Structures are given as C-alpha cells and as structure tokens.
CSV table of C-alpha atoms and ligand atoms in Angstrom, one decimal:
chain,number,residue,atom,x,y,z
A,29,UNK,CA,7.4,-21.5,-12.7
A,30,UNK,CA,5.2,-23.5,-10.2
A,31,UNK,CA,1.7,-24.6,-10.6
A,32,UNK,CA,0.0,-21.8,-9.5
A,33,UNK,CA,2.4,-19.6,-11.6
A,34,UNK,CA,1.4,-21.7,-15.1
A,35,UNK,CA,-2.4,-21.9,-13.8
A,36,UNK,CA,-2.7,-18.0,-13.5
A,37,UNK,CA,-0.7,-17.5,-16.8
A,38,UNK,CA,-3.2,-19.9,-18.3
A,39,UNK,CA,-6.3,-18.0,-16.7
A,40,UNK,CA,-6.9,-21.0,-14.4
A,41,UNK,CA,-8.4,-19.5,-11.1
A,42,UNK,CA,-6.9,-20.8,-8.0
A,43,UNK,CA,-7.5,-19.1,-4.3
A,44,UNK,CA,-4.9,-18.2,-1.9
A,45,UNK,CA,-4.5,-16.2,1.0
A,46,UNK,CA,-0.8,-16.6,2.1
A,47,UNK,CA,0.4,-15.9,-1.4
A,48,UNK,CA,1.6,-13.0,-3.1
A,49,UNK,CA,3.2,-12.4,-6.4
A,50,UNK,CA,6.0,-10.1,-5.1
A,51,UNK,CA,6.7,-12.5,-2.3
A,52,UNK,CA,8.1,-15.7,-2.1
A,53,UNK,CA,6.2,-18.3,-2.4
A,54,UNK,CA,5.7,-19.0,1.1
A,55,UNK,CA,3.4,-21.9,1.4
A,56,UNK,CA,1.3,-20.9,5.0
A,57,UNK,CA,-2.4,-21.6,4.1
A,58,UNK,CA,-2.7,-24.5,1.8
A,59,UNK,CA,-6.1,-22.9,0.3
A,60,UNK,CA,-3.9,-23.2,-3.0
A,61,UNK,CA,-3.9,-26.9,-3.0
A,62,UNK,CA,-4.4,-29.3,-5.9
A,63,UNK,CA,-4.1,-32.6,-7.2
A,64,UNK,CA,-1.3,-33.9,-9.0
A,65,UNK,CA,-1.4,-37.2,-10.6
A,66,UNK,CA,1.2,-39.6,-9.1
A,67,UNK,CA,1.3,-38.0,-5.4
A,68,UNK,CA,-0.1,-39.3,-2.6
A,69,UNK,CA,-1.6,-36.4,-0.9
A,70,UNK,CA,-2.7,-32.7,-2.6
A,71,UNK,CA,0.2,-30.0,-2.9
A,72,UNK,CA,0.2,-26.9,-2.3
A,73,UNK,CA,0.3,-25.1,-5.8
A,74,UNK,CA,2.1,-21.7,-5.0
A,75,UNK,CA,5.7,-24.0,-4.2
A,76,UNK,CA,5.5,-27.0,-6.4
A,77,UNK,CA,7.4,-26.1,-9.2
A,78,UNK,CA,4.9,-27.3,-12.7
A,79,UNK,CA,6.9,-30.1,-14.9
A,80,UNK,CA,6.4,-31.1,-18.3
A,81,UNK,CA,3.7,-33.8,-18.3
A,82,UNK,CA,2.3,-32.8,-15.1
A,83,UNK,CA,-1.2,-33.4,-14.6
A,84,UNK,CA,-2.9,-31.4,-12.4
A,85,UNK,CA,-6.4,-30.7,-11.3
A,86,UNK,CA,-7.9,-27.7,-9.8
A,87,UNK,CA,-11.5,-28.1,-8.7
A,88,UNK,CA,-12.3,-31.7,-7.8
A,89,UNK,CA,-14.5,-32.5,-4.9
A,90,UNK,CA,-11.5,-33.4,-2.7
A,91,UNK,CA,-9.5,-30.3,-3.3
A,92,UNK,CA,-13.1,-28.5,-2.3
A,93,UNK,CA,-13.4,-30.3,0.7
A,94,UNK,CA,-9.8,-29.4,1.6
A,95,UNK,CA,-10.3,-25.7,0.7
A,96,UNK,CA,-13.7,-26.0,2.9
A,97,UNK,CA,-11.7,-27.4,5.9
A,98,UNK,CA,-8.5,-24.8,6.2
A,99,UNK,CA,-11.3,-22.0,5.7
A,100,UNK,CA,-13.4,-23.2,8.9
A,101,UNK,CA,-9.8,-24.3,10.3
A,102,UNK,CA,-9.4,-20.4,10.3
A,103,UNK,CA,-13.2,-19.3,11.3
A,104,UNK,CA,-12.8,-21.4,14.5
A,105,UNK,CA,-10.3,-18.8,15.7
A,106,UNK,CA,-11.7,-15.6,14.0
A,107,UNK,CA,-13.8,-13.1,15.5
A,108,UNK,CA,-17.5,-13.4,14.1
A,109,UNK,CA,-17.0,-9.5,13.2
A,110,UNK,CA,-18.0,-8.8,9.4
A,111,UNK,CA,-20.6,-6.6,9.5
A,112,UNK,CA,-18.9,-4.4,11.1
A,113,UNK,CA,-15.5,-4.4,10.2
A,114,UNK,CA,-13.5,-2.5,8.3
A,115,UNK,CA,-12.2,-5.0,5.3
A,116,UNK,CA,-15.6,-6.3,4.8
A,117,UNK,CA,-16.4,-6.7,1.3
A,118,UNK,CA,-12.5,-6.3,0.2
A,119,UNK,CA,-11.1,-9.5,2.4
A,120,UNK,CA,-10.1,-12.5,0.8
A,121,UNK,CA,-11.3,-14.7,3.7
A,122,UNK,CA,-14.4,-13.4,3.9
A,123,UNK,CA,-14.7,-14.3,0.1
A,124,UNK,CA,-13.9,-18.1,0.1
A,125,UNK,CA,-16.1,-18.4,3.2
A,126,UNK,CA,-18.7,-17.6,1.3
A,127,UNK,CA,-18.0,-19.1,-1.9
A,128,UNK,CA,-16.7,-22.5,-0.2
A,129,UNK,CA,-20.0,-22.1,2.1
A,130,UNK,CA,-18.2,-22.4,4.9
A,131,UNK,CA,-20.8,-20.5,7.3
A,132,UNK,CA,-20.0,-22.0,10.4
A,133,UNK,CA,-16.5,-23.7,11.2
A,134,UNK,CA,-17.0,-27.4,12.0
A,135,UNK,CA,-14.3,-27.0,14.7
A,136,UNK,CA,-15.4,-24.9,17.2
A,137,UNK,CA,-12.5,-23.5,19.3
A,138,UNK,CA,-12.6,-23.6,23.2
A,139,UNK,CA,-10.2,-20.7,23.1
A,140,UNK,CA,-10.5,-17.5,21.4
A,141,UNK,CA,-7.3,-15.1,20.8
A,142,UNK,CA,-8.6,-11.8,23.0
A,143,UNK,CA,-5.7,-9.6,21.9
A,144,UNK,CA,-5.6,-6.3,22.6
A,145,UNK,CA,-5.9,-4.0,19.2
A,146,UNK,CA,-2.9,-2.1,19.1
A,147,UNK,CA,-2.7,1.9,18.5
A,148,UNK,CA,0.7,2.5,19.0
A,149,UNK,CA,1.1,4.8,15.9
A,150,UNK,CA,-0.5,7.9,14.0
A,151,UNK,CA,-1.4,6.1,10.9
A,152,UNK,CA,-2.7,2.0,11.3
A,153,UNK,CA,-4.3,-0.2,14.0
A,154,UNK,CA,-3.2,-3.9,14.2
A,155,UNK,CA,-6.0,-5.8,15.8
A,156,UNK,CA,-3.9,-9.4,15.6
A,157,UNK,CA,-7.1,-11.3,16.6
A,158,UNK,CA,-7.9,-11.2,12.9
A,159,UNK,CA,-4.7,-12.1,11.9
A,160,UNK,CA,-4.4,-15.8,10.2
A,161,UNK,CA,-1.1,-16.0,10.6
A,162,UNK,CA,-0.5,-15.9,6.6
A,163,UNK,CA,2.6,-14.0,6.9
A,164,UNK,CA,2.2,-11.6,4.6
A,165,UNK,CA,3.2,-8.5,6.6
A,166,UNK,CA,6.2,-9.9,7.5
A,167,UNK,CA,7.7,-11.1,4.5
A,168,UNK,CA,6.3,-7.7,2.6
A,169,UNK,CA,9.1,-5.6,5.4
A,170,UNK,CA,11.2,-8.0,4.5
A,171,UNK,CA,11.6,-8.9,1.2
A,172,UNK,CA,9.6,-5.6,-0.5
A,173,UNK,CA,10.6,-2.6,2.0
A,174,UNK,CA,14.1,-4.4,3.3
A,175,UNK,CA,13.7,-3.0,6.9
A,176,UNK,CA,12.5,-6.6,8.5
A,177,UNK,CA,10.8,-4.9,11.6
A,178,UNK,CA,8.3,-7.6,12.1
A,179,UNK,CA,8.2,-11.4,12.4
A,180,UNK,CA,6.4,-14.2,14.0
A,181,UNK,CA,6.9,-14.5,17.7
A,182,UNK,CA,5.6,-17.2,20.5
A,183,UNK,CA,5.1,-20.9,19.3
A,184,UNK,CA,1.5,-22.8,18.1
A,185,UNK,CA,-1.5,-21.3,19.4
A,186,UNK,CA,0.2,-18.5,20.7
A,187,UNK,CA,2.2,-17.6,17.3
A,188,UNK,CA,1.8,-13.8,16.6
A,189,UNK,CA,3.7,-10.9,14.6
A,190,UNK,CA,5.4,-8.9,16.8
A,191,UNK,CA,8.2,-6.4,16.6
A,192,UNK,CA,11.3,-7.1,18.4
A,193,UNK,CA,10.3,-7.8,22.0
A,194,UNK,CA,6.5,-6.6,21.4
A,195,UNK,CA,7.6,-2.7,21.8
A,196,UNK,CA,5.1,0.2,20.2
A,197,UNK,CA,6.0,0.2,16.3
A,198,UNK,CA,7.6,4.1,17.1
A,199,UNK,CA,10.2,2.1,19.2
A,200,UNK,CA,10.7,0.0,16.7
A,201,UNK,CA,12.9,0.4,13.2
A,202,UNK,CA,9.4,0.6,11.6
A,203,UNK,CA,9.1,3.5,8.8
A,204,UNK,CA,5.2,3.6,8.8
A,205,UNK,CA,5.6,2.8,5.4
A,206,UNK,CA,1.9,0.7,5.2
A,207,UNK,CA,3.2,-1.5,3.4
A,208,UNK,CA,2.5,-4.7,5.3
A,209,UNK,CA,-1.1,-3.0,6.0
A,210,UNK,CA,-1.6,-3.0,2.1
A,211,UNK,CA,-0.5,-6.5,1.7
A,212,UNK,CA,-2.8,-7.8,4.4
A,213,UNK,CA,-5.3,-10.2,2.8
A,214,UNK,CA,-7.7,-9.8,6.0
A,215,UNK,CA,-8.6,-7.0,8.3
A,216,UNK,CA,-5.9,-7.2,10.8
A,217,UNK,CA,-4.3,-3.5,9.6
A,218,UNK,CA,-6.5,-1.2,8.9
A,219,UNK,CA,-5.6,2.5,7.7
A,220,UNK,CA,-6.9,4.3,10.5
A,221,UNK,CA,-7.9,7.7,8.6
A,222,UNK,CA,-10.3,5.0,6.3
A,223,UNK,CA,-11.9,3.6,9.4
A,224,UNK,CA,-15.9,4.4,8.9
A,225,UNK,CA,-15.7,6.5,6.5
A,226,UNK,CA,-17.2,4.2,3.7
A,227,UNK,CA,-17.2,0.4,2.8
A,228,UNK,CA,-15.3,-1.1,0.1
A,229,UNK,CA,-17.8,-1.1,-2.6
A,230,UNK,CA,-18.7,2.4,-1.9
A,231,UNK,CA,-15.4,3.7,-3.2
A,232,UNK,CA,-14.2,5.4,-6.7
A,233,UNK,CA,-10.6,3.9,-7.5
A,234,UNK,CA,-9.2,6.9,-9.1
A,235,UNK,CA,-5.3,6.3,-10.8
A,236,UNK,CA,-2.9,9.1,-10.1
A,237,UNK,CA,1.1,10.2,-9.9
A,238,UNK,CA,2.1,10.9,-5.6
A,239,UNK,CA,2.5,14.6,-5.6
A,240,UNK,CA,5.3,14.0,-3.2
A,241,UNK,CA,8.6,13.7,-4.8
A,242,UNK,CA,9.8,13.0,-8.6
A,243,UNK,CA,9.8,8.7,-8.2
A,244,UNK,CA,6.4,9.3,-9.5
A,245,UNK,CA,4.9,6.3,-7.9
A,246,UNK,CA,1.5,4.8,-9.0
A,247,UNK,CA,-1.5,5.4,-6.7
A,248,UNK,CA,-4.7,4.6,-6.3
A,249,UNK,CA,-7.1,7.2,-4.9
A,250,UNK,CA,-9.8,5.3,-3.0
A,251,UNK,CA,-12.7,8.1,-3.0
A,252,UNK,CA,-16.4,8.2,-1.7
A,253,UNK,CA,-19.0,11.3,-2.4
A,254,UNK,CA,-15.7,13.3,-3.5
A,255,UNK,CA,-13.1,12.8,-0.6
A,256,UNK,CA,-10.1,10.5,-0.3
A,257,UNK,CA,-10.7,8.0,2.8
A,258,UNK,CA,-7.1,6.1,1.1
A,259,UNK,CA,-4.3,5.6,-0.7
A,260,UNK,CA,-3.0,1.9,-1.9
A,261,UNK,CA,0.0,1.5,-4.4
A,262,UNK,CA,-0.6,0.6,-7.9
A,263,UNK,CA,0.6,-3.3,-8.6
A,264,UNK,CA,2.6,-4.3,-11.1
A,265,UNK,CA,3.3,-0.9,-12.4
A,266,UNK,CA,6.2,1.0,-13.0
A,267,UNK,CA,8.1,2.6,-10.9
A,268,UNK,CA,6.5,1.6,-7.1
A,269,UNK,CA,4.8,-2.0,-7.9
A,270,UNK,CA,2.7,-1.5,-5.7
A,271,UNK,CA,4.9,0.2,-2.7
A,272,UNK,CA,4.8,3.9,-1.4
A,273,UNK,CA,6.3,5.7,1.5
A,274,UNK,CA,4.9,7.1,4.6
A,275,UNK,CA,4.3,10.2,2.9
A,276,UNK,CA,2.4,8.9,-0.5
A,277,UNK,CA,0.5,6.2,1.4
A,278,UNK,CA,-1.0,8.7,4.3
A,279,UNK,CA,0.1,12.3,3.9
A,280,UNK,CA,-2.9,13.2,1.3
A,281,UNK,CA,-4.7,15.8,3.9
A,282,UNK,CA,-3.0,18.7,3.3
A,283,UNK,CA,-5.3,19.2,-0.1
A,284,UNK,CA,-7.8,19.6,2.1
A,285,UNK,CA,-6.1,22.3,4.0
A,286,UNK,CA,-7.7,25.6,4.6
A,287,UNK,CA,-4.2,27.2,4.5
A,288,UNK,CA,-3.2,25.7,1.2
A,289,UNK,CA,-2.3,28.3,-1.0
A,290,UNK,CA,-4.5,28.6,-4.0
A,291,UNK,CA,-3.3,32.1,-6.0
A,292,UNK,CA,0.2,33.4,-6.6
A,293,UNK,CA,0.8,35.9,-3.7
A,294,UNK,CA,3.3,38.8,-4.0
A,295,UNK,CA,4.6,40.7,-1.4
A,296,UNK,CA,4.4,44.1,-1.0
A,297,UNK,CA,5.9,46.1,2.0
A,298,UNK,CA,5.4,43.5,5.0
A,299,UNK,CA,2.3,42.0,3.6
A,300,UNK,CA,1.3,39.5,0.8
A,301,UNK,CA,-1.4,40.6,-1.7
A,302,UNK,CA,-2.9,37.7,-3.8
A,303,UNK,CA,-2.3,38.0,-7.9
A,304,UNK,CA,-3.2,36.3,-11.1
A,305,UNK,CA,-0.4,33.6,-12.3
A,306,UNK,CA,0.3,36.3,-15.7
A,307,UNK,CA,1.1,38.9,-13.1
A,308,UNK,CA,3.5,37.3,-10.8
A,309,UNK,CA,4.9,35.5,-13.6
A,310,UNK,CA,5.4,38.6,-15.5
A,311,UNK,CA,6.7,40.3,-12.1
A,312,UNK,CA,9.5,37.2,-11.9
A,313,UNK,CA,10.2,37.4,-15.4
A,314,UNK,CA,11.2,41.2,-14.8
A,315,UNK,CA,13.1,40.9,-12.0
A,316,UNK,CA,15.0,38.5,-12.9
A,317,UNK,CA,16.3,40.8,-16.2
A,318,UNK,CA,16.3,43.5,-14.2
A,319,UNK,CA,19.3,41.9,-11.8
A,320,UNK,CA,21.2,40.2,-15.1
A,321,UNK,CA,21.3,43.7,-16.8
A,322,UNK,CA,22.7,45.2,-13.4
A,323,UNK,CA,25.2,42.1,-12.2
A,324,UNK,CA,25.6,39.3,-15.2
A,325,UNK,CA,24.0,36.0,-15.4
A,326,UNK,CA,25.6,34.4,-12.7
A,327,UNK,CA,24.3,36.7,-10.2
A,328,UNK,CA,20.8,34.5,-10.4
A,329,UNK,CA,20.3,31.3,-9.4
A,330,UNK,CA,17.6,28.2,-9.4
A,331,UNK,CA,17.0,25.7,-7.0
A,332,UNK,CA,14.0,23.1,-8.8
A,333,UNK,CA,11.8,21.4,-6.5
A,334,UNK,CA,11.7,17.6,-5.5
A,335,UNK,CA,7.8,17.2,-5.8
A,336,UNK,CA,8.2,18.7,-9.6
A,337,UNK,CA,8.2,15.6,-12.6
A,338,UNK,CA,11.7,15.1,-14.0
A,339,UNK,CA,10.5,16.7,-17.2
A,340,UNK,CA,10.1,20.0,-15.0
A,341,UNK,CA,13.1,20.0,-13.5
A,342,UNK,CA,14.7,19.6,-17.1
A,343,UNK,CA,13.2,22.1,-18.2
A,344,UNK,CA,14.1,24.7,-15.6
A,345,UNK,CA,17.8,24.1,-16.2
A,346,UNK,CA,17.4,24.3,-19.8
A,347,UNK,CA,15.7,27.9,-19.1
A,348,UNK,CA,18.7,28.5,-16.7
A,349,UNK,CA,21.7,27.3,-19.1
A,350,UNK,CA,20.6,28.2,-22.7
A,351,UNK,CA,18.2,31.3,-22.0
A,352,UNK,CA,19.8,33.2,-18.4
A,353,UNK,CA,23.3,32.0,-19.5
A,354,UNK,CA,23.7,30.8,-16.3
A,355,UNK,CA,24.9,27.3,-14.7
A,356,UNK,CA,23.3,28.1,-11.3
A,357,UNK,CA,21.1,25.7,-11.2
A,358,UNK,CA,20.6,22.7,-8.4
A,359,UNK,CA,17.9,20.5,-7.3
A,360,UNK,CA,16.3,20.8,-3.3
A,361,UNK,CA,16.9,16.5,-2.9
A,362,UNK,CA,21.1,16.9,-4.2
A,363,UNK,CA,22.6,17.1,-0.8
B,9,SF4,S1,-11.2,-9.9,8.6
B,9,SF4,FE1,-12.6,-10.6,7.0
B,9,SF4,S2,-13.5,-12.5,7.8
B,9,SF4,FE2,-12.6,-11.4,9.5
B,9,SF4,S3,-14.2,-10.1,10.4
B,9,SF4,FE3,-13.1,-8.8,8.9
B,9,SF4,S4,-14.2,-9.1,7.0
B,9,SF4,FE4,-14.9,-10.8,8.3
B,10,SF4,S1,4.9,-0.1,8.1
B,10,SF4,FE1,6.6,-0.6,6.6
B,10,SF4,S2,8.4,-0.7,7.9
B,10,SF4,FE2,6.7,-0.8,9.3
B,10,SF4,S3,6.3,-3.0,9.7
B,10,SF4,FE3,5.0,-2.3,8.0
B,10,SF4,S4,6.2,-2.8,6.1
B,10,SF4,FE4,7.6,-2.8,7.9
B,11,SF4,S1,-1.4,-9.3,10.1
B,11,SF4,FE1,-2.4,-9.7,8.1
B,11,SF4,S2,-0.7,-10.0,6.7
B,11,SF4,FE2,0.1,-10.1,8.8
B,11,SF4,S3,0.2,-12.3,9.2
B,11,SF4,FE3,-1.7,-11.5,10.0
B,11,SF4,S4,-3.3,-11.8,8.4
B,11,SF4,FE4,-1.2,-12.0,7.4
C-alpha cells in the first residue's frame, strides 16, 4: 500500500487531483505531498509505498504552503471561468483553491493557452485550456477501457492530450465511451447534453440498473426538477466500477420519446389497436396453444431479449423447456 493508500484506509484526508483509485498511481500534481521523517524534501504520497515505522505527517504548515503553490502553479495557466462553467461546484480544483485560499496565483503567466474547444463528436466537448495536464483521461482509456486513443502530445508548455496526430475523435479508435470525461477531475470534458441545464448542486443523484443490456451496470441518474441532464457510473460497485458504454453513459433520451410505446398493441388487419397487458397476454398465451395443438411443441420458438436481467431470460427458457416442451429457445446477443 503507499501512504496515501494507509491514510485513506485510516480516514486521514489527503487531496489529489492526478490520482485515482482505479488508476495507477501516477504521481502528476504533487497536491498529495507529505512529510516523511528522514527525507530531505516532501513526497508525493499516492507513489511512496508506507513502511513499518514510517512517520508521516499530513497537514503541517510546509506541506500547506506546497499545496498552496502547485494550486496557483495551476491558476496561472487556467482560464478565470468559474461562474460560468460547467463543473463549477463539482471540480476538485476549484475546491482546494478555495480551501488552500489560493485566490489569485502568485505567478502570473505572460502566456495563456487559447485553445480552441473542440466539438468533434455528438456526445462531449474538450475545451483543453482547462486541462491541467493530470492525466487522468489518458490513463482511464488506457488502463480502464483498454482502447488507448489518447495521450500527451507536444513538449513543456505546449504538452496537451491529443489523439493520434490531433484528428476529430470519430477519426480516431475512440468508442465515445465517456469514460475519460467521467474521470476528469476539472472541467475540460463536459457531457454536452448537461451543458446549462443545471449546476451541480441542483441535482438529485438517483441509483439505478442501465436498461441497456443484461451487464446490469451501476448508474447514477443525475436529475433536476424531474429530468435527466446525466448519467455517471457507479464507483466501486459491482459489475461496471464505475465504467459504462456509449450507450448507458448518453443514450437515456429515448424515455423521453414521444414515440415510445407505452400500452401492449395488437394488430388487427393492417393496423395496431392499443390493449391492456391481461389481454395481449391472454391473446399470446392462446396462440401460442393454439399452434402446439395443431403442429407439436417444436413448432414455437423464443428468442429473449439482451436489455432483459439474467433472471428474465432464465425464466423464459424455463417456461419454454419444462412448460411448452420445447428446446427452441435462444438469446438476441448469442451470435
Ligand atoms: S475547471 Fe474548475 S477551476 Fe476551472 S473554471 Fe471550471 S470550475 Fe473553475
Ligand atoms: S471516450 Fe472512451 S475511448 Fe474515447 S478517449 Fe474517452 S475513454 Fe477513450
Ligand atoms: S482533460 Fe481532464 S482528465 Fe485529461 S489531463 Fe486534462 S484535466 Fe486531466
């Protein structure tokens, strides 16, 4: 374990930005640094692995001071843009800027990063003059989603993330997973279907299952005045920690669309006439009898649906096998 491993474990606060606990430690922003008695300068906590005996301490005024200086360190390239953007209230350096009272940076920067922000996809805006470089983004395609589309491009003031040979993220390998946008401590990516549609602080987290496919991976429904503005992964729980696909993470409209289908319809000649669950259920049921009378068990088949929960799908085989009599049964993802 390293320090900041045994310090979290043992409820002892420390901040970092660079640092996340499905990551490797990584060791970018030094906001984690503490003292260790014997070395000659602070260490950054999120590497150092703890040893019996260590002494370490967390808050002293020199650790403060450090903390202080990497914060304005970062403010003297950041754009002064918190009351209106988009992670206000929910970004981590926003946070220790205020709680290290580091108003204005001490180091004022001739330069200013003037990047473009870049739209080049249907879900998430990178606007990379936020970004502090921390790293996050990249390692999270890396090590969590395995597709390595992004990485640090250019050298000192000019480092950046970039996809291979700056191209538009659909020309890329990218998957539009949102993954690295979830993982980003500042607001750099920002889910473009959230963007003014409420702050932070405004927002219901509401716990659900994705609807999409039987993973069942762990959401969190970010809601204001009754509406979903967003949809984050669930950390350390089972199965996603924390990830979802394209399709969990920004495919919630369709609940709110007009053409989703609300009653049981059943067709009659050329048309569909809308019916109560007991009567189309009754109607299957029927039918269903009806053609095993005629032609034997085997003339009916059932084909479960990949958004249905395992427990569903059992069930509709066991309903196939031990009351049809029939083995025709298959699943819509088996290919
Ligand atoms: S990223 Fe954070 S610090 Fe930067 S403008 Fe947005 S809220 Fe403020
Ligand atoms: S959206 Fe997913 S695949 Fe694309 S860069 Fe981010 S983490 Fe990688
Ligand atoms: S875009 Fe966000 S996560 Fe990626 S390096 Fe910049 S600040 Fe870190």
């Amino acid at each position: 374990m390293t320090i900041l491993d045994v310090a979290r474990k043992n409820g002892v606060r420390i901040p970092t930005l660079c640092h996340e606990s499905a990551l490797e430690p990584y060791g970018a922003c030094r906001i984690c640094v503490v003292e260790v008695e014997g070395a000659r300068a602070p260490v950054a906590s999120c590497c150092v692995p703890a040893a019996q005996g260590m002494a370490v301490r967390t808050e002293t005024p020199r650790i403060q001071r450090a903390r202080r200086a990497i914060i304005e360190l970062l403010l003297s390239d950041h754009p002064e843009d918190c009351l209106s953007c988009e992670k206000a209230g929910a970004c981590s350096l926003q946070e220790y800027a205020y709680e290290f009272g580091a108003r204005k940076s001490r180091y004022p920067s001739a330069e200013k990063h003037n990047y473009a922000a870049l739209d080049d996809n249907p879900f998430y805006v990178r606007d990379y003059n936020k970004c502090i470089l921390c790293g996050r983004c990249v390692r999270t395609c890396a090590e969590v989603q395995g597709d390595c589309v992004i990485d640090f491009a250019h050298r000192g003031y000019d480092t950046a993330v970039s996809t291979p040979i700056n191209r538009g993220l659909i020309e890329s390998q990218c998957v539009l997973c949102g993954n690295c946008v979830q993982s980003c401590p500042v607001g750099a990516l920002t889910e473009k279907k959230s963007i003014r549609m409420g702050r932070s602080w405004e927002m219901e987290k509401v716990r659900t299952t994705c609807p999409y496919c039987g993973v069942g991976c762990q959401q969190w429904l970010h809601v204001k005045d009754g509406k979903i503005v967003k949809v984050t992964g669930v950390k350390n729980a089972e199965p996603n920690r924390g990830r979802l696909c394209v399709k969990g993470r920004f495919g919630y409209d369709f609940i709110y669309s007009e053409e989703r289908l609300k009653t049981p319809l059943i067709r009659e000649g050329d048309a569909f006439r809308e019916a109560t669950w007991d009567e189309a259920l009754d109607l299957t049921a029927d039918k269903i009898k009806e053609i095993i009378k005629k032609h034997g068990p085997d003339a009916v088949a059932g084909v479960s649906c990949a958004r249905s929960i395992n427990e569903d799908s059992y069930n509709m085989q066991k309903l196939f096998r031990s009351v049809f009599k029939t083995n025709n049964i298959d699943h819509c993802a088996r290919v």
